[in-house]
PDB file of C-alpha atoms in Angstrom:
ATOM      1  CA  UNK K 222    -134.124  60.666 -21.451  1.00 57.00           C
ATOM      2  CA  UNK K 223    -137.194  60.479 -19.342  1.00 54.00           C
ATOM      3  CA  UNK K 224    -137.259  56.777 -20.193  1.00 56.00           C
ATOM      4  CA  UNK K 225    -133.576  56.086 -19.926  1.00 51.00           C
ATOM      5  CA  UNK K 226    -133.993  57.815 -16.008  1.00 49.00           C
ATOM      6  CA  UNK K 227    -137.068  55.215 -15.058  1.00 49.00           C
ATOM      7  CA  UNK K 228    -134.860  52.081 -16.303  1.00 49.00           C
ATOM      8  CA  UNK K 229    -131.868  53.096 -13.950  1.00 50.00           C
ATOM      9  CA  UNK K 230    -134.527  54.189 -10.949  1.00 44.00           C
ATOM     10  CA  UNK K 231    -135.791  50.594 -11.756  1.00 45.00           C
ATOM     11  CA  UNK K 232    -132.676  49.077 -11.488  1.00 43.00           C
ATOM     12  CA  UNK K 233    -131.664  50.887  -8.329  1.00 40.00           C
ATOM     13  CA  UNK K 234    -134.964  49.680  -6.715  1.00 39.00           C
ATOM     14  CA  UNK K 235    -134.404  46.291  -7.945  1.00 39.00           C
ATOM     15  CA  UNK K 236    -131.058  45.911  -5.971  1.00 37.00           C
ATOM     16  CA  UNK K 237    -132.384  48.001  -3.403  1.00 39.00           C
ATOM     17  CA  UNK K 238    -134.793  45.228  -2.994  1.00 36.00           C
ATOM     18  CA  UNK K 239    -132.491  42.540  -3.680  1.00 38.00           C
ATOM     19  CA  UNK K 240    -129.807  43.893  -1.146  1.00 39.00           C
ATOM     20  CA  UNK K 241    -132.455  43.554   1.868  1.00 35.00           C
ATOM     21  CA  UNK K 242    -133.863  40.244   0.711  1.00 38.00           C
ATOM     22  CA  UNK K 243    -130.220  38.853   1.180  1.00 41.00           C
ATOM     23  CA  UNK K 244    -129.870  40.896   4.126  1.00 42.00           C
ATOM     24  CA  UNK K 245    -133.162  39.572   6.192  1.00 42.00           C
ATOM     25  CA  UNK K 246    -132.565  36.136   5.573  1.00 44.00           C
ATOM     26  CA  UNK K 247    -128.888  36.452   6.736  1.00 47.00           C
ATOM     27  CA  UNK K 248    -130.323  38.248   9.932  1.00 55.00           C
ATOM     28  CA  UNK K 249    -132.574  35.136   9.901  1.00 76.00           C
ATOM     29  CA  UNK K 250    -129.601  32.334  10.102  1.00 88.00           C
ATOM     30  CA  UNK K 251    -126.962  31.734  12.808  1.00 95.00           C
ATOM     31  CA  UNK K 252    -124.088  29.612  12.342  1.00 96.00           C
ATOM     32  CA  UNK K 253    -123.097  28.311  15.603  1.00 97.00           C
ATOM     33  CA  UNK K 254    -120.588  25.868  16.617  1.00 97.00           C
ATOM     34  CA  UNK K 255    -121.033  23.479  19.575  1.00 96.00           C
ATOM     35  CA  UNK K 256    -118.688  20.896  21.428  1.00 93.00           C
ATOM     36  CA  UNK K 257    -119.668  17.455  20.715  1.00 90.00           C
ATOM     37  CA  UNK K 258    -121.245  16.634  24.266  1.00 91.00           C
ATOM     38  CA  UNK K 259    -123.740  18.911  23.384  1.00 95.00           C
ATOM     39  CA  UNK K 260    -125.105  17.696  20.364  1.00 92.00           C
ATOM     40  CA  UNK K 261    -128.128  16.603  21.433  1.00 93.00           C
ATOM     41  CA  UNK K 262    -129.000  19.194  23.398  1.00 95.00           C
ATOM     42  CA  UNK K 263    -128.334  21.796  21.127  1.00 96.00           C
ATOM     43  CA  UNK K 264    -130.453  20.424  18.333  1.00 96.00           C
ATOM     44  CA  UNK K 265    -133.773  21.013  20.923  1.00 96.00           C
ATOM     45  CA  UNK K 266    -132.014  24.431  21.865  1.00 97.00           C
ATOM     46  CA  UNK K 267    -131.992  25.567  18.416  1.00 97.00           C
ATOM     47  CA  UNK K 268    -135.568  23.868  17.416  1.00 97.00           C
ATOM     48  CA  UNK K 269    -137.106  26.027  20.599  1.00 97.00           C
ATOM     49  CA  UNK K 270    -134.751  29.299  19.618  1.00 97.00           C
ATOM     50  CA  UNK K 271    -136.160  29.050  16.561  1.00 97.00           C
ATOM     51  CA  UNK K 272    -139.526  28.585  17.001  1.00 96.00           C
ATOM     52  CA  UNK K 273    -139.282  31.902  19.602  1.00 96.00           C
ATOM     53  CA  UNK K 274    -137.358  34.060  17.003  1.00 96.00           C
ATOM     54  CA  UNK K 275    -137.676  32.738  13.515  1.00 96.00           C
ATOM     55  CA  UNK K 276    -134.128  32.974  13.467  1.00 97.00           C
ATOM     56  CA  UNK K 277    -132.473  29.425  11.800  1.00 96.00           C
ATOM     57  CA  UNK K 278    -129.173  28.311  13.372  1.00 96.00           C
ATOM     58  CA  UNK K 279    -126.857  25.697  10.782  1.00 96.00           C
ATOM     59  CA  UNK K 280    -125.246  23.842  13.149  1.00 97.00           C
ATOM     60  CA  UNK K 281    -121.323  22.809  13.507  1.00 96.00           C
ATOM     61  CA  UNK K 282    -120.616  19.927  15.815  1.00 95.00           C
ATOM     62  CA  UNK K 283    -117.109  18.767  16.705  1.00 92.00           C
ATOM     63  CA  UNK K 284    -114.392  18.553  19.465  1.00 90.00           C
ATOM     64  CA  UNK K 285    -113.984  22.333  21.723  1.00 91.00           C
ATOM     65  CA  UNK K 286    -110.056  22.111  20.442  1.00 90.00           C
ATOM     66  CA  UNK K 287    -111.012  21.456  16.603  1.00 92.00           C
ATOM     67  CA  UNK K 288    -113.437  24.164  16.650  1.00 95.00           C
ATOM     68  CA  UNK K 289    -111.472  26.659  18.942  1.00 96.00           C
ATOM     69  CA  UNK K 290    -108.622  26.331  15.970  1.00 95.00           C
ATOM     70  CA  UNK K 291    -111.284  26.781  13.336  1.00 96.00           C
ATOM     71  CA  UNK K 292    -112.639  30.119  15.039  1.00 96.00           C
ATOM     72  CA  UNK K 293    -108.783  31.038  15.330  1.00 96.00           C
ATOM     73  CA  UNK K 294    -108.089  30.809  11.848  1.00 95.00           C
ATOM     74  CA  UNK K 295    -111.503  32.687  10.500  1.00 93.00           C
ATOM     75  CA  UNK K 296    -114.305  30.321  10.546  1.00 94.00           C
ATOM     76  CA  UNK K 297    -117.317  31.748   9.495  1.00 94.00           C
ATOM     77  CA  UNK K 298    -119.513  30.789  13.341  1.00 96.00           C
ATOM     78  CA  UNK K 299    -121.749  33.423  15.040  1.00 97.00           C
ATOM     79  CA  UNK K 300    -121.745  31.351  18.326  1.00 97.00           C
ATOM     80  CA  UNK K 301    -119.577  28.592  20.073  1.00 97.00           C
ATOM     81  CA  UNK K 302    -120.994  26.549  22.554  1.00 97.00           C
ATOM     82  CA  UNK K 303    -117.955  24.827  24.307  1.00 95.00           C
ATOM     83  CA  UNK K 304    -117.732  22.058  26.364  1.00 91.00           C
ATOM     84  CA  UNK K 305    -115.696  23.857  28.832  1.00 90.00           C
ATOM     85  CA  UNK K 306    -114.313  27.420  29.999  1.00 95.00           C
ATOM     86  CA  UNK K 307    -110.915  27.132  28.866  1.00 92.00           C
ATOM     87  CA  UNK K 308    -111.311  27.061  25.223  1.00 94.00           C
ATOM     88  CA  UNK K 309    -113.430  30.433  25.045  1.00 96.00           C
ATOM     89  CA  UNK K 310    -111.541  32.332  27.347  1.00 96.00           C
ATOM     90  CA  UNK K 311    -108.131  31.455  25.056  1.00 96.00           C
ATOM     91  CA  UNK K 312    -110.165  32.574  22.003  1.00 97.00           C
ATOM     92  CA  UNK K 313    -111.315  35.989  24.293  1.00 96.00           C
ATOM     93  CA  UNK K 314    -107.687  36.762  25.099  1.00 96.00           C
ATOM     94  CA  UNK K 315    -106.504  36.321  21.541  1.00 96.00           C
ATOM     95  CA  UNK K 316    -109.741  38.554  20.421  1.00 95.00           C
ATOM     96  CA  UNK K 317    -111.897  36.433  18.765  1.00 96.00           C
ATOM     97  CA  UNK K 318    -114.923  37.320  20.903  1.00 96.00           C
ATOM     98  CA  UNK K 319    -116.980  40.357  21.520  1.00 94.00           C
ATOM     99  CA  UNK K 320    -117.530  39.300  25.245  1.00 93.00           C
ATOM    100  CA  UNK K 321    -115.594  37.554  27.770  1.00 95.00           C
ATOM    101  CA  UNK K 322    -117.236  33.888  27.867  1.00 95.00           C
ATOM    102  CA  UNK K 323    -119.737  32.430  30.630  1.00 96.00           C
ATOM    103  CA  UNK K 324    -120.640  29.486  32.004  1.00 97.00           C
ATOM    104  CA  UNK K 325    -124.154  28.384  31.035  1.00 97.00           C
ATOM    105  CA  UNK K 326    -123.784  24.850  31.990  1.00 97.00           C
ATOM    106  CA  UNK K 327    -121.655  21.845  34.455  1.00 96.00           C
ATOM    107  CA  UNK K 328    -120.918  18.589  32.420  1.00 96.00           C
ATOM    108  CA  UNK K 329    -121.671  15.037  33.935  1.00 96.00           C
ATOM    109  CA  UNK K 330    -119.386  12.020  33.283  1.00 97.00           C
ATOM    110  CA  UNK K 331    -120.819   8.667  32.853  1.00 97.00           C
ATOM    111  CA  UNK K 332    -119.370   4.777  32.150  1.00 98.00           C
ATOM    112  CA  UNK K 333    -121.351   3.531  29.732  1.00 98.00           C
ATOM    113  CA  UNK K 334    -121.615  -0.035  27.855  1.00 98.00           C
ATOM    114  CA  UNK K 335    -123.698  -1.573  25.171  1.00 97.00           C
ATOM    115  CA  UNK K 336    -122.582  -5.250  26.353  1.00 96.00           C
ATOM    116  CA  UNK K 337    -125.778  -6.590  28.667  1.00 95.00           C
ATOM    117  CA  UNK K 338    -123.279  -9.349  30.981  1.00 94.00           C
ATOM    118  CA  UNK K 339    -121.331  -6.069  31.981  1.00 96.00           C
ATOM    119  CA  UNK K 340    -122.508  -3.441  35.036  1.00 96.00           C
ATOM    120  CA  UNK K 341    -120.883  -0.429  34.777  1.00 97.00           C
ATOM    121  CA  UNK K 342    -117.688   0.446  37.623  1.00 97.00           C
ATOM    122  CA  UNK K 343    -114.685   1.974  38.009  1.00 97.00           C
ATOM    123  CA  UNK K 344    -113.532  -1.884  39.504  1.00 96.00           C
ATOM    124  CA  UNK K 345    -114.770  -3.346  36.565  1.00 97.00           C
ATOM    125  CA  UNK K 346    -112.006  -1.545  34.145  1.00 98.00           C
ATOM    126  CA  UNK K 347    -108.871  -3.085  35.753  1.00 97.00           C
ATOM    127  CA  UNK K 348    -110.691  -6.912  34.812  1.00 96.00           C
ATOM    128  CA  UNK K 349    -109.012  -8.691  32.386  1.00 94.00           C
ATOM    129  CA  UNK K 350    -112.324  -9.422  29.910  1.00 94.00           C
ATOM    130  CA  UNK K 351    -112.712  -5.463  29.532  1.00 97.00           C
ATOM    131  CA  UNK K 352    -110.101  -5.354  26.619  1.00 95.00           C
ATOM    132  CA  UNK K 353    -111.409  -1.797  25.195  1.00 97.00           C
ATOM    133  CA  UNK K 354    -112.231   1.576  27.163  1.00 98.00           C
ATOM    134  CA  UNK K 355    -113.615   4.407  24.809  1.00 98.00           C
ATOM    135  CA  UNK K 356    -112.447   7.984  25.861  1.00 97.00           C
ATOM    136  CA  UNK K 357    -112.289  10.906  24.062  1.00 95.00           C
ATOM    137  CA  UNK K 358    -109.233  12.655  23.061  1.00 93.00           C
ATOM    138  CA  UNK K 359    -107.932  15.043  26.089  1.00 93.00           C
ATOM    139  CA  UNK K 360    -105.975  16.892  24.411  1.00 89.00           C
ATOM    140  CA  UNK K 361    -108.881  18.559  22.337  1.00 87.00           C
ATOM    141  CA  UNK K 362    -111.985  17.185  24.116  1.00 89.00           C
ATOM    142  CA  UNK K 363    -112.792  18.181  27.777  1.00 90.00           C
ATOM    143  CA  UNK K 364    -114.658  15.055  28.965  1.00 93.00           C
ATOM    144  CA  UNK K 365    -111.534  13.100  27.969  1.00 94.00           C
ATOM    145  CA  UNK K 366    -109.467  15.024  30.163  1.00 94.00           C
ATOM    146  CA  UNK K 367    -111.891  14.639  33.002  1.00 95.00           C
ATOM    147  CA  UNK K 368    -112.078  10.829  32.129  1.00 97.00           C
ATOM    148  CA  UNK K 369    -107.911  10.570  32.381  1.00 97.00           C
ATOM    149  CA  UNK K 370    -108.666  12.904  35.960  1.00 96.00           C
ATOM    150  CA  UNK K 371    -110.790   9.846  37.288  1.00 97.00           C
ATOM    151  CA  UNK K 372    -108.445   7.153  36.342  1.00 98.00           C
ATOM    152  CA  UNK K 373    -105.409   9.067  37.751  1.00 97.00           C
ATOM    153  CA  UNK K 374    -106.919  10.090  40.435  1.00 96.00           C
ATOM    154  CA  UNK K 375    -108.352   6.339  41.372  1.00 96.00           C
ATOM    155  CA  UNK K 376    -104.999   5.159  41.300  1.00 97.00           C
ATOM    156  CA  UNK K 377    -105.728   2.624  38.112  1.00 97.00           C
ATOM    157  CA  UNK K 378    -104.265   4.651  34.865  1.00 97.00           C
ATOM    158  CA  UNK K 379    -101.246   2.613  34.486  1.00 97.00           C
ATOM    159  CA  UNK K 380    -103.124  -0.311  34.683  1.00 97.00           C
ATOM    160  CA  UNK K 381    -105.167   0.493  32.107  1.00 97.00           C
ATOM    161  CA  UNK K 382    -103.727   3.079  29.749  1.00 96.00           C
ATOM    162  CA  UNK K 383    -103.177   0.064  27.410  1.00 97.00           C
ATOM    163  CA  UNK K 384    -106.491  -0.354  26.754  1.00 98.00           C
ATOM    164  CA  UNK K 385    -107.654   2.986  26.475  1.00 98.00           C
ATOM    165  CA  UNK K 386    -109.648   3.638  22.943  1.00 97.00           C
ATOM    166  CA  UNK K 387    -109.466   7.283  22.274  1.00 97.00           C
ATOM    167  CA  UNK K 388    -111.965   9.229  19.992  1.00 95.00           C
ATOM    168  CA  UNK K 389    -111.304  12.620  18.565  1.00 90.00           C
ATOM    169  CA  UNK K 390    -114.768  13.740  20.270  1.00 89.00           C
ATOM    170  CA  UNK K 391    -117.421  12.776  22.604  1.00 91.00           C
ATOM    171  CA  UNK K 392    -119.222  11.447  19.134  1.00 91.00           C
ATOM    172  CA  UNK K 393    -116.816   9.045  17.763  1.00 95.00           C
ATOM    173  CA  UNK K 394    -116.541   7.989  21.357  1.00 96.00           C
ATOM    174  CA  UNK K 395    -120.154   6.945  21.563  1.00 95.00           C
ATOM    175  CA  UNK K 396    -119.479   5.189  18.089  1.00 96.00           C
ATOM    176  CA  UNK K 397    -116.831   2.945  19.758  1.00 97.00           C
ATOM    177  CA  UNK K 398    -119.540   2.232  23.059  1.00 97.00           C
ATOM    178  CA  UNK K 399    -122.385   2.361  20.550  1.00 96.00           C
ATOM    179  CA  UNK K 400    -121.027  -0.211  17.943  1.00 96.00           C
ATOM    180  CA  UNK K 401    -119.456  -2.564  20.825  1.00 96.00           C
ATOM    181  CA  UNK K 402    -115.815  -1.841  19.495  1.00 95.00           C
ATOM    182  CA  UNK K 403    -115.232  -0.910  22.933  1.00 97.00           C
ATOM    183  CA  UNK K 404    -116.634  -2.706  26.033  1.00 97.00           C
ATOM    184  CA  UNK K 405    -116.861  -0.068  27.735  1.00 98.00           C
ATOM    185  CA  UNK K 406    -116.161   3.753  27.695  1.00 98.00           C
ATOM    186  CA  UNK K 407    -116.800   7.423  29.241  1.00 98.00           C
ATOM    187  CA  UNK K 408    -119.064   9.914  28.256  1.00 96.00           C
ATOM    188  CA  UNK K 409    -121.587  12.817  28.915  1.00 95.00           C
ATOM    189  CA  UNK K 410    -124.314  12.156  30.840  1.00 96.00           C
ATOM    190  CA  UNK K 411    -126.783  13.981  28.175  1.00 94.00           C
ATOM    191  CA  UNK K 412    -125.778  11.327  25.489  1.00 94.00           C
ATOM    192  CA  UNK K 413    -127.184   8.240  27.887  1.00 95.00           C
ATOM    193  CA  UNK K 414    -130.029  10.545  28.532  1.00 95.00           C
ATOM    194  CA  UNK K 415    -130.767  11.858  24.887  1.00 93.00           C
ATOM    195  CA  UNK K 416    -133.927  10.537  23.054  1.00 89.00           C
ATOM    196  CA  UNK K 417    -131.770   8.645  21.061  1.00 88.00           C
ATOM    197  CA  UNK K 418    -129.884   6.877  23.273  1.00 91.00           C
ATOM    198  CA  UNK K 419    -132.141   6.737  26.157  1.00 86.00           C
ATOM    199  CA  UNK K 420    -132.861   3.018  26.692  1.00 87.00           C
ATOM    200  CA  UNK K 421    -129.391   1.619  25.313  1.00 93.00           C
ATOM    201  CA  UNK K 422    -127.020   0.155  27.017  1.00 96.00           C
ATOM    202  CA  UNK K 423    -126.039   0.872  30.988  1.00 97.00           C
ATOM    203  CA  UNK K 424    -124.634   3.200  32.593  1.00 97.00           C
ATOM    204  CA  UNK K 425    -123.432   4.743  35.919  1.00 97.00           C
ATOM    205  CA  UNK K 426    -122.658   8.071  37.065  1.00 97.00           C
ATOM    206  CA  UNK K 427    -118.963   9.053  37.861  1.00 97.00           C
ATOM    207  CA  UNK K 428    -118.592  10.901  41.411  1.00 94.00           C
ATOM    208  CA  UNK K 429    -118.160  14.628  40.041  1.00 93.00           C
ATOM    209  CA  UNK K 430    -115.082  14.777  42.793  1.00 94.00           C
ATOM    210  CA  UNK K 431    -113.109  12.509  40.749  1.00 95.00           C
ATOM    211  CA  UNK K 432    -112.974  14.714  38.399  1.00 94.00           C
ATOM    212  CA  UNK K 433    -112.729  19.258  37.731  1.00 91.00           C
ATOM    213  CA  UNK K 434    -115.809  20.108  37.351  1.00 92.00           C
ATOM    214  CA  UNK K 435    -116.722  20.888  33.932  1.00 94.00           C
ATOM    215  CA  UNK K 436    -117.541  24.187  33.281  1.00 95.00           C
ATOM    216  CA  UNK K 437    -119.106  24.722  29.899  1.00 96.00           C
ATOM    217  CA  UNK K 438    -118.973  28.226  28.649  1.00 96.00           C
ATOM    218  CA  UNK K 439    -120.503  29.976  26.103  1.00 97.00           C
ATOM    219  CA  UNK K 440    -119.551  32.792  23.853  1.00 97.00           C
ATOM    220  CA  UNK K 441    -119.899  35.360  20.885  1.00 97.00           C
ATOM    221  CA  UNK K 442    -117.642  35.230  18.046  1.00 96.00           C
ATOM    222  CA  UNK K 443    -116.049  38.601  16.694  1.00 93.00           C
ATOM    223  CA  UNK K 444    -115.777  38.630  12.660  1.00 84.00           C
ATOM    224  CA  UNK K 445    -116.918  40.704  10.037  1.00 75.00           C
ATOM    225  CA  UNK K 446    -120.174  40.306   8.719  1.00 75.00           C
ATOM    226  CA  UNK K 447    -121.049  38.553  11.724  1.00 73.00           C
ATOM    227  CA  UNK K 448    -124.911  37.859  12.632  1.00 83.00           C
ATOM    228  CA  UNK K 449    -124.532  40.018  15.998  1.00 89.00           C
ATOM    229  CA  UNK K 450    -128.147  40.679  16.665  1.00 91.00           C
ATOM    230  CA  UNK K 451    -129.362  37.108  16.151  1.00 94.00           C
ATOM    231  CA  UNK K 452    -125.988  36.099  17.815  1.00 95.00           C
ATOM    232  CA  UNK K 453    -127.219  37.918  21.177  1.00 95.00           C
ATOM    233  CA  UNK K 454    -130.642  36.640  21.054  1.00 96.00           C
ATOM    234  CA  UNK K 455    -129.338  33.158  21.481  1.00 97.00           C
ATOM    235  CA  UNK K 456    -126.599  34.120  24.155  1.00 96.00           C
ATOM    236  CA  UNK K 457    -129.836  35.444  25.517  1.00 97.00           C
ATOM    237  CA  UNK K 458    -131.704  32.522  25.286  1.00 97.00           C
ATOM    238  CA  UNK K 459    -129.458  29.784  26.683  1.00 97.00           C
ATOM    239  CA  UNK K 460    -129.462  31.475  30.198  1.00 97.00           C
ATOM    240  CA  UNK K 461    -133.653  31.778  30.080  1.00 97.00           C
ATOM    241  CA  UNK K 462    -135.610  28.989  31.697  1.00 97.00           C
ATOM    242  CA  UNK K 463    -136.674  26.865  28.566  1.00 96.00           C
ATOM    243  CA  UNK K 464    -133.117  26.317  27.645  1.00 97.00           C
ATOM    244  CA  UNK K 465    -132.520  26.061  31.303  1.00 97.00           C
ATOM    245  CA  UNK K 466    -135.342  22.974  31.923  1.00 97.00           C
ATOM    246  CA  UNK K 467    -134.085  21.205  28.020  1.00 97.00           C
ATOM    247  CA  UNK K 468    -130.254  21.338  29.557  1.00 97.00           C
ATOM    248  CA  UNK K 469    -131.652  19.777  33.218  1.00 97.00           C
ATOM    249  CA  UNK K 470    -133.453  17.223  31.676  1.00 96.00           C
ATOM    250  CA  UNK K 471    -130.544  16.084  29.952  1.00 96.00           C
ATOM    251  CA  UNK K 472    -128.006  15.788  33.064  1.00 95.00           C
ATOM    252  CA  UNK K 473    -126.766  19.098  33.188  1.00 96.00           C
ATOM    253  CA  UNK K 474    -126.832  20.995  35.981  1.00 95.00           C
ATOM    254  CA  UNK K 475    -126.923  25.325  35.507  1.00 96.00           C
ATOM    255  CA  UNK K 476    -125.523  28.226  37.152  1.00 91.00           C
TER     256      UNK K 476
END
């Protein structure tokens, strides 16, 4: 009997044990999902976040739309880092967040080209030789929409819609500029500036009053079984001044 008790107060302590293992190193891991404009910025976010806390973040990169539908039907993400306001605060009013969403970043636009005999302009995209202009989809990707906002609003979109080149996201975009299947295309301003893409190509800045400005918000996602500590140490940490000085040094500018 005596013996039969110690097995079972083994047992106990054995999933006892086994319960909080599983339960520290899901504390330990943060699934957060982050608008394609941002994905090389968020990789150094989540390297520095995780050197601070110990806490590993898995990473989910696609367009805001795609990912604002995922989180709508139940995806499994702690975090989503949009790349505008719009997307969270529809999620918020439908509630699928703990918090209303804030802004922890402004987007840049850039024309950028991998072909050397071309210098970037908005002139340059009504000429005849520029066949292909990448742009990201508008109806799911923010910098898209802000792309179609400078066109429209320089009085050359119907001259040009024909040629237009449209990615599902800001990455597939940068495939078309990076692989030369377009001749040209828009983009964030932290992809030209990224380590990786730092000295490829040209580029040139878009006057931000062509376009809304591109608010980029930030907020928690509400589900059960959610990582909500870890979740609000990296809220947290993208409004402190390391992620502050990694999100300046890639062309963003912060409230």
């Amino acid at each position: 009997m005596i013996e039969h008790k110690k097995k079972t107060l083994g047992l106990l302590l054995f999933v006892f044990i086994l319960m909080t293992s599983c339960q520290q190193k899901q504390n330990n891991k943060l699934t957060i999902a982050t608008a394609s404009n941002m994905q090389f910025a968020i990789k150094q976010l989540a390297k520095k976040f995780t050197e601070q806390t110990g806490i590993k973040c898995d990473l989910i990169i696609s367009s805001s739309g795609k990912l604002t539908a995922q989180i709508s039907e139940g995806a499994p993400f702690d975090i989503f880092v949009s790349a505008d306001m719009n997307y969270p605060s529809k999620l918020y009013h439908t509630g699928h967040t703990i918090e209303k969403p804030k802004i922890y970043a402004y987007g840049k636009l850039v024309l950028w080209t991998m072909h050397p005999e071309i210098s970037p302009s908005i002139e340059i995209l009504t000429h005849s030789d520029i066949d292909h202009i990448a742009i990201a989809n508008p109806k799911t990707a923010p910098y898209g929409l802000a792309a179609l906002d400078v066109l429209k609003k320089k009085g050359i979109y119907e001259d040009v819609k024909d040629k237009l080149v449209y990615g599902e996201s800001i990455s597939q975009t940068n495939q078309f500029i990076a692989s030369k299947s377009a001749k040209i295309g828009f983009t964030s301003k932290s992809v030209v500036l990224s380590s990786t893409m730092v000295k490829k190509g040209a580029w040139k800045d878009i006057d931000t009053t062509s376009y809304s400005v591109i608010e980029q918000g930030v907020v928690m996602i509400k589900r059960l079984n959610g990582n909500h500590n870890s979740a609000k140490k990296f809220y947290k940490f993208l409004f402190s001044k390391n992620a502050k000085e990694i999100l300046i040094n890639l062309g963003y500018t912060t409230p």
